[in-house]
Amino acid sequence: GKPLAGAEVAFAAVDEGLLALMPNMSWDLLGALWAPRPWGVETATAQGELIGRRHYGRKALPPGGGGGRNPTRELFDTLLLWKGTVVLDAKGEARIAVPLNDSLTRFRLVAIADDGGQGSSGRFGTGSTTVRVSQDLQLLSGMAPLARQGDRVDAAFTVRNTTDKAMKVSLSLAGQVDSGQPAGLAALAGLAPQTVDLPPGAAQDLKWAVDVPEGASRIVWTAEAVAAGNGGKAARDRIKVTQAVLPLVPQRVWQASLQQLPSAAGAAGVGSTLQVAVPAGALPGRSQLLATLRPSLLAGPGQAGLAGVQRYFENYPYTCLEQQASRAIGLRNATAWQALGGELPGYLDGDGLASYFPPQPGDPARGSDKLTAYLLSAAHEAGWAWPQPAQEAMLAGLAAFVEGRVQRSFNAPRADLDVRKLAALESLSRHGRATPRMLGSLAITPGAMAAWPSSALLDAWRVYERLPAAPQRAERLADVQRLLRSRLAEGSSSLTLTTDAQDDWWWLMENGDNNAARLLLAALATPAWKDEAPRLLAGLLARQQRGAWRTTTANVWGSLAVAAFAKTLEATPPTGQTMLAIAGQTASHDWAASPAGATLPLRLSAGSLVARHNGTGSPWLSLQTLAAVPLTAPIAAGYRVTRSVSAVQRKTPDAWSRGDIMRVRLEIDAQADMAWVVLSDPVPTGATLLGSGLGRDSATATRGEQASGRAALAFEERAADAWRGYWEWLPRGRHVVEYTVRLNSSGRLGLPPTRIEAMYAPETFGEAPNALLEVRP
C-alpha cells in the first residue's frame, strides 16, 4: 500500500520448516505479537533437529565454525531475527540485515505494519517473502536428539547431490563423548569412512552402527562429506550435532546420612564411623560413594544447601507448575525462576488462581487456591518474588476465595474448605493483604482447632502473628502453640507428630515432612520456641529418606528451614583439614584452600568409613551411596501397571523396522483414590510421539486409540524420552490409556521401567520393567 513515513513495523525471519509443522498458522495472527513470545506448541520435532530454546539467546552469534574453507554447520535456530519495532524513513522504507544461520532451508521474512494511530484510518498491513539457502552438496542429520547408555543405534546421515552432475562422495563421521570427566571429551572409535556414488539430484542415507558408552552424558557428532569436482575443486559440507544421552538404569541414592563433625584441636582429631554397604544387584562400575563437605547448612549461590536435596531436584522428572517452581527454589536457580515467571501468566485462570498445567482457551476457571497459596508462600520464604502483575493477580484471587467471591470445588476424601482458606490467609498475610475481617469466614474455636491437621495449625500460627488487630489474638496463638506442643512425640529420634497419619493431606500437597519443616521455621521466628530449634532441626533431618524428604514441597520447606536455622544459629566456619578413609582409600579437604567445601568421590566398598576433622569449627558431612540397580520384576505398592504394544503399521509381521508405527497400551490397577497421579512410559530412542496435531503428524495413525476408566487425563507431556500422563484425580479401579509412536531409529534400544506414582504420596507407586526393543533398518 501507500508508504507511511515514520510508521512502525514488526519484522520477523523464521525457518519455514517450522511453518510446515503448523500448516494452519496465519501470519495475520502475528499482529498481536508485538514483542517476542514463546512458541505456541508443546512439543515439536524436525526429525534431525530438536526444536527447543537452546540457542534462542544466541541469535547475535555468527553461524558456523572456523571460518575457513570448510566451516562447520551447527546453529539451526528456527528464528533468525525478531525486531519488535522498526521505524521507517521519510520514504516509508527501512533496510534490515538478516543474519542467516547454518540451516539449508527456506526462510520466510515477515513484516507487520501499522500507521501508529496517524489519522483516522488506523491502517494495518502485513507482507512476506521467502529466501532459500542451498549448496551443491548437503549433509542432513538423522540423529536422534536423545539416546540411552547401552543402546546400539544406527547413526544416520543423509547426503544429497543438488547439482545436475554425478558425484562420488566420501563421508566421515567422528563422535566426541562427554562423560563429565576432567579430561574432557573422548573420541568414539570404530567409525570408518564411507564412499557413495550420487547421481544428479539424488540423495542417500548412510549409517554407522554405534554402541552408546556407559557413563556418557552427551555425544558431539561431526560429519563431513567431500565430493571431488572438475578442475580439482571439491564440493563439501560439514555438520555438527549434539545428542543428549540418558542412563538406561540411572544411579539412585540407596543410603544417605548427614552429620556435623566435631572440631578437634589435637593432631589425632575426633573420628566418626559410618557403615557403608553395596546394594544387592548393583551393576559393576556403576556404584559410587559421594562425600560432600560444607562449612554450613546454609545454601550458597548455586547450592541447595543439602547435597541430597540438590540431587533430588536435579533428577526430578515431572513438570507441573508447582514442580518447576519447587525445583527452581530448591536448586537456587535464579535463571529458571526468571523463565518460569515469564510463563506464569499462562497458568493463571480468569480469577487469578494458578493451575498445575496451562489451561486451554475456553476452559472453565479451575485454578487451585492451594497451589496459588503455596507458590506465593514458598517464594516469599525463599526471598524471591513473582513478576508484579502475576503476583497481584494471584493475591487478588486468593482474597476473593477467602471472602467467598470465588469458589472452587475439587475431589477430596474429606471436607477441607477451612484448611484451604487458612492456607490462603497465610499467603495473604505475608504480603499485608490479610485482614481481621477475613477470619470471620472461619469457625475458629479451641474445639474446632483441635480437629485441624497440623498444617492448618501452622497456618493459623503465622496468620495471627502477622495480624496484631485479630480478635482474641493472644488466646488463639496460645491455643495453636499448645496444640502443636501436645502433638510432639517424645522419645523419637525424628521430628514426629502424634497426628502424622492424619496429617497426610496429599490432595492438598501436605504431609508430615512439610509440617516438621514449617514447625522449625515458626520456632525460629518465635522467641519462646528458639531453644527448641536444635532439637527440631535434628528431628527434621532424621525424617529424610535416602538424603531427601518425600515430596517436592517437603524438600522446598525442608531446605528453607535448614537454611534459616543455619543463618540464625550456626557457629563459625571450620578451619584445618577433614580426612576420610574407607577400605584402603583416603581423601582429604583443606578448608584454607577451599572454604566453600567440596565433594569427594570414593569407590563404593562395603565397610566402615571413618571421618575426622582436625581443626576448629564443625563442618557438615553428607554421605550418599549411589548405585545403578536394574529392575528385574514388577513392583506394586498401591498401583499395578502393565504395558503391551501392537502394530498400527508394520513392514514385517514378526519384527519392528524403522518407519513402523507402534501402539502402546498401558493398563493401570489403582487400589485407592489419589490426587495428582503421573504415569511415565519410556519412548524408544529417536521415536516420534504421534497425535500432537503438528504438520508432520498422522491423524490416521492415531485413530483407534482407546482410553477407559472413570478419569480423564489433565495433561499429556510428550517429551523426547517419555510419554507422561497426569491425572488430577485417579479413582480406585482399572484404567487404560494408549498412545502411538513412529519408530525413526534402528538398532537395539533399551527402555527404562514404566512407572506410575502419586506425586504427593510417592510411597504409592507401581513399576514394570521393559525389554530391549530391536528395530531393523
Coordinates of C-alpha atoms in Angstrom, one line a residue, residues 379-692:
A379 CA 8.6 -17.8 47.1
H380 CA 8.3 -15.3 49.9
E381 CA 10.1 -17.6 52.4
A382 CA 12.9 -18.0 49.9
G383 CA 13.2 -14.2 49.5
W384 CA 12.1 -14.3 45.9
A385 CA 9.1 -12.7 44.1
W386 CA 6.9 -13.4 41.1
P387 CA 6.5 -10.7 38.5
Q388 CA 4.4 -7.9 39.9
P389 CA 1.3 -8.2 37.6
A390 CA 1.0 -12.0 38.1
Q391 CA 1.6 -11.8 41.8
E392 CA -1.1 -9.1 42.2
A393 CA -3.5 -11.3 40.2
M394 CA -2.8 -14.3 42.5
L395 CA -3.2 -12.2 45.7
A396 CA -6.5 -10.8 44.4
G397 CA -7.7 -14.3 43.5
L398 CA -6.8 -15.7 47.0
A399 CA -8.6 -12.7 48.7
A400 CA -11.7 -13.4 46.6
F401 CA -11.5 -17.0 47.5
V402 CA -11.3 -16.3 51.3
E403 CA -14.2 -13.8 51.1
G404 CA -16.4 -16.3 49.1
R405 CA -16.5 -14.2 45.9
V406 CA -14.6 -17.0 44.1
Q407 CA -15.4 -20.7 44.8
R408 CA -13.5 -23.8 44.0
S409 CA -14.5 -27.4 44.5
F410 CA -12.2 -30.3 44.0
N411 CA -12.3 -34.0 44.7
A412 CA -11.2 -34.7 48.3
P413 CA -11.6 -37.6 50.8
R414 CA -12.8 -35.2 53.5
A415 CA -14.1 -31.6 53.9
D416 CA -11.2 -29.2 53.5
L417 CA -12.6 -25.7 52.8
D418 CA -11.5 -24.2 56.2
V419 CA -8.0 -25.7 55.8
R420 CA -7.7 -24.3 52.3
K421 CA -8.8 -20.8 53.4
L422 CA -6.2 -20.8 56.2
A423 CA -3.5 -21.6 53.7
A424 CA -4.7 -18.7 51.5
L425 CA -4.8 -16.4 54.5
E426 CA -1.2 -17.4 55.5
S427 CA -0.1 -16.4 52.0
L428 CA -2.1 -13.1 52.1
S429 CA -0.6 -12.2 55.5
R430 CA 2.9 -12.4 54.1
H431 CA 2.1 -9.6 51.7
G432 CA 0.0 -7.5 54.1
R433 CA -3.2 -8.4 52.3
A434 CA -5.0 -10.4 55.1
T435 CA -7.4 -8.5 57.3
P436 CA -9.1 -9.5 60.6
R437 CA -12.4 -9.4 58.8
M438 CA -11.3 -12.3 56.7
L439 CA -11.1 -14.5 59.7
G440 CA -14.8 -14.2 60.1
S441 CA -15.4 -16.7 57.3
L442 CA -13.8 -19.5 59.5
A443 CA -15.0 -21.2 62.7
I444 CA -12.0 -20.7 64.9
T445 CA -12.7 -22.2 68.3
P446 CA -10.4 -24.3 70.5
G447 CA -12.7 -27.3 69.8
A448 CA -12.5 -26.8 66.0
M449 CA -8.8 -26.2 66.1
A450 CA -8.2 -29.5 67.9
A451 CA -9.6 -31.3 64.8
W452 CA -7.5 -29.4 62.3
P453 CA -4.5 -31.0 60.7
S454 CA -1.1 -29.7 61.8
S455 CA -0.7 -27.8 58.5
A456 CA -3.7 -25.7 59.4
L457 CA -2.5 -25.0 62.9
L458 CA 0.9 -23.8 61.5
D459 CA -1.0 -21.6 59.0
A460 CA -3.1 -20.1 61.9
W461 CA 0.1 -19.5 63.9
R462 CA 1.7 -17.4 61.2
V463 CA -1.6 -15.6 60.4
Y464 CA -2.2 -14.5 64.0
E465 CA 1.5 -13.5 64.3
R466 CA 1.1 -11.1 61.4
L467 CA -2.3 -9.7 62.3
P468 CA -2.0 -7.7 65.6
A469 CA -5.6 -6.5 65.3
A470 CA -7.0 -10.0 65.0
P471 CA -9.8 -10.7 67.6
Q472 CA -8.6 -12.9 70.6
R473 CA -5.1 -12.9 69.1
A474 CA -3.2 -13.8 72.2
E475 CA -5.6 -16.6 73.1
R476 CA -5.6 -18.1 69.7
L477 CA -1.8 -18.0 69.4
A478 CA -1.5 -19.8 72.8
D479 CA -4.1 -22.4 71.7
V480 CA -2.3 -23.1 68.5
Q481 CA 1.2 -23.5 70.1
R482 CA -0.3 -25.6 72.9
L483 CA -1.9 -28.0 70.5
L484 CA 1.3 -28.3 68.5
R485 CA 3.4 -29.0 71.6
S486 CA 0.9 -31.6 72.7
R487 CA 1.3 -33.4 69.3
L488 CA 5.1 -33.6 69.5
A489 CA 6.1 -37.3 70.0
E490 CA 8.5 -37.8 72.8
G491 CA 11.4 -40.2 72.7
S492 CA 11.7 -40.2 68.9
S493 CA 14.9 -39.5 67.0
S494 CA 12.9 -37.8 64.2
L495 CA 10.6 -34.9 64.5
T496 CA 7.3 -36.8 64.7
L497 CA 3.9 -35.5 65.5
T498 CA 1.4 -37.9 67.0
T499 CA -1.1 -36.9 64.3
D500 CA 1.3 -37.7 61.4
A501 CA -1.0 -40.3 59.9
Q502 CA -4.0 -37.9 60.0
D503 CA -1.8 -35.0 58.7
D504 CA -1.1 -36.7 55.4
W505 CA -3.4 -34.5 53.3
W506 CA -1.8 -35.5 50.0
W507 CA -4.6 -33.9 47.9
L508 CA -3.5 -30.5 49.3
M509 CA 0.2 -31.3 48.9
E510 CA 0.6 -31.5 52.7
N511 CA 2.3 -34.2 54.8
G512 CA 4.3 -34.7 58.0
D513 CA 7.6 -33.7 56.4
N514 CA 6.1 -30.3 55.4
N515 CA 4.8 -29.8 58.9
A516 CA 8.1 -30.6 60.5
A517 CA 9.9 -28.1 58.3
R518 CA 7.3 -25.4 58.8
L519 CA 7.3 -26.0 62.6
L520 CA 11.1 -25.3 62.6
L521 CA 10.5 -22.1 60.6
A522 CA 7.8 -21.0 63.0
A523 CA 10.0 -21.8 66.0
L524 CA 12.9 -19.8 64.7
A525 CA 10.7 -16.8 64.4
T526 CA 9.2 -17.1 67.9
P527 CA 11.4 -16.3 70.9
A528 CA 9.6 -18.7 73.2
W529 CA 10.5 -21.6 70.9
K530 CA 14.1 -20.8 69.9
D531 CA 15.5 -23.1 72.5
E532 CA 13.6 -26.0 70.8
A533 CA 15.2 -25.2 67.4
P534 CA 18.3 -27.5 67.6
R535 CA 16.1 -30.5 68.6
L536 CA 13.6 -29.7 65.9
L537 CA 16.4 -29.5 63.3
A538 CA 17.8 -32.8 64.3
G539 CA 14.3 -34.4 64.1
L540 CA 13.6 -32.8 60.7
L541 CA 16.9 -34.2 59.2
A542 CA 16.1 -37.6 60.7
R543 CA 12.9 -37.7 58.6
Q544 CA 14.9 -37.8 55.4
Q545 CA 14.9 -41.0 53.3
R546 CA 17.9 -41.6 51.1
G547 CA 19.1 -38.0 51.7
A548 CA 15.9 -36.1 50.9
W549 CA 12.3 -35.8 52.0
R550 CA 9.4 -37.4 50.2
T551 CA 7.9 -34.7 48.0
T552 CA 8.9 -31.6 46.1
T553 CA 7.0 -29.3 48.6
A554 CA 8.6 -31.1 51.6
N555 CA 12.1 -30.6 50.1
V556 CA 11.4 -26.9 49.5
W557 CA 10.2 -26.3 53.0
G558 CA 12.9 -28.5 54.5
S559 CA 15.7 -26.8 52.7
L560 CA 14.3 -23.4 53.6
A561 CA 14.0 -24.4 57.2
V562 CA 17.6 -25.7 57.4
A563 CA 18.9 -22.6 55.7
A564 CA 17.0 -20.4 58.2
F565 CA 18.4 -22.4 61.1
A566 CA 22.0 -22.1 59.8
K567 CA 21.6 -18.3 59.2
T568 CA 20.2 -17.8 62.8
L569 CA 22.1 -20.3 65.0
E570 CA 25.0 -21.9 63.2
A571 CA 28.6 -21.5 64.5
T572 CA 31.8 -20.2 62.9
P573 CA 33.3 -21.6 59.7
P574 CA 35.7 -24.6 60.0
T575 CA 39.4 -24.4 59.6
G576 CA 42.1 -27.1 59.2
Q577 CA 41.7 -30.4 57.4
T578 CA 39.0 -33.1 57.2
M579 CA 40.1 -36.7 56.5
L580 CA 38.0 -39.6 55.1
A581 CA 39.1 -43.2 54.9
I582 CA 37.3 -46.5 53.8
A583 CA 38.7 -49.8 52.6
G584 CA 42.2 -48.6 51.9
Q585 CA 41.0 -45.3 50.2
T586 CA 41.7 -41.9 51.7
A587 CA 40.6 -38.4 50.8
S588 CA 41.1 -35.1 52.5
H589 CA 39.9 -31.5 52.2
D590 CA 41.9 -28.4 53.2
W591 CA 39.5 -25.7 54.4
A592 CA 42.0 -22.9 53.9
A593 CA 42.3 -23.8 50.2
S594 CA 38.5 -24.1 49.6
P595 CA 36.4 -22.6 52.4
A596 CA 33.2 -23.4 50.5
G597 CA 33.7 -27.1 50.9
A598 CA 34.0 -29.9 48.3
T599 CA 32.5 -33.2 47.1
L600 CA 34.9 -36.1 47.3
P601 CA 34.0 -39.2 45.2
L602 CA 35.1 -42.5 46.6
R603 CA 34.9 -46.1 45.3
L604 CA 31.9 -47.8 46.9
S605 CA 33.0 -50.6 49.1
A606 CA 31.4 -52.4 52.0
G607 CA 32.9 -51.4 55.3
S608 CA 33.4 -48.6 57.8
L609 CA 34.0 -45.1 56.7
V610 CA 36.0 -43.0 59.2
A611 CA 35.7 -39.2 59.1
R612 CA 38.0 -36.9 61.2
H613 CA 38.1 -33.2 61.4
N614 CA 41.4 -31.8 62.5
G615 CA 40.9 -28.2 63.2
T616 CA 38.4 -25.7 64.6
G617 CA 34.7 -25.4 63.7
S618 CA 32.3 -28.2 62.9
P619 CA 31.8 -29.0 59.2
W620 CA 28.8 -30.9 57.8
L621 CA 29.4 -34.2 56.1
S622 CA 26.8 -35.6 53.7
L623 CA 27.3 -39.1 52.6
Q624 CA 25.4 -40.7 49.6
T625 CA 25.7 -44.3 48.4
L626 CA 24.9 -44.2 44.6
A627 CA 24.3 -47.4 42.7
A628 CA 22.5 -48.4 39.5
V629 CA 20.3 -51.4 40.3
P630 CA 18.1 -52.7 37.4
L631 CA 14.5 -53.6 38.0
T632 CA 14.0 -57.3 37.3
A633 CA 10.4 -57.8 38.4
P634 CA 7.3 -55.6 38.6
I635 CA 6.6 -53.7 41.9
A636 CA 3.1 -53.0 43.0
A637 CA 2.7 -50.6 46.0
G638 CA -0.8 -49.3 45.6
Y639 CA -0.6 -49.4 41.7
R640 CA 0.0 -52.1 39.2
V641 CA 0.9 -51.2 35.7
T642 CA 1.0 -53.4 32.6
R643 CA 2.5 -52.4 29.2
S644 CA 1.8 -54.0 25.9
V645 CA 2.4 -53.0 22.2
S646 CA 0.7 -53.7 18.9
A647 CA 1.3 -52.7 15.4
V648 CA -0.6 -49.9 13.6
Q649 CA 1.7 -50.1 10.5
R650 CA 4.4 -52.7 10.1
K651 CA 6.7 -53.6 7.3
T652 CA 7.5 -57.1 8.6
P653 CA 4.9 -59.1 10.6
D654 CA 7.3 -60.6 13.1
A655 CA 9.8 -57.7 13.5
W656 CA 9.9 -53.9 14.0
S657 CA 11.6 -51.8 11.4
R658 CA 12.4 -48.1 11.0
G659 CA 9.3 -46.2 10.0
D660 CA 6.9 -48.7 11.6
I661 CA 4.1 -47.2 13.8
M662 CA 3.5 -48.8 17.2
R663 CA 0.5 -48.5 19.6
V664 CA 1.4 -48.7 23.3
R665 CA -1.3 -49.8 25.7
L666 CA -0.9 -49.1 29.5
E667 CA -3.3 -50.8 31.9
I668 CA -3.5 -49.5 35.5
D669 CA -4.9 -51.1 38.5
A670 CA -5.4 -48.5 41.3
Q671 CA -6.0 -49.6 44.8
A672 CA -7.3 -46.3 46.2
D673 CA -8.4 -42.8 45.1
M674 CA -5.5 -40.4 44.8
A675 CA -4.9 -36.8 43.6
W676 CA -2.3 -35.9 41.0
V677 CA -1.1 -39.2 39.7
V678 CA 1.5 -39.4 36.9
L679 CA 2.3 -42.3 34.6
S680 CA 5.7 -42.2 32.8
D681 CA 6.4 -44.6 29.9
P682 CA 9.7 -44.6 28.1
V683 CA 9.9 -43.7 24.4
P684 CA 12.4 -45.6 22.2
T685 CA 15.4 -43.7 21.0
G686 CA 14.5 -41.4 18.1
A687 CA 10.8 -42.2 18.1
T688 CA 8.2 -39.6 17.4
L689 CA 5.0 -39.4 19.5
L690 CA 2.0 -39.0 17.2
G691 CA -1.2 -37.2 17.9
S692 CA 0.3 -33.7 18.7

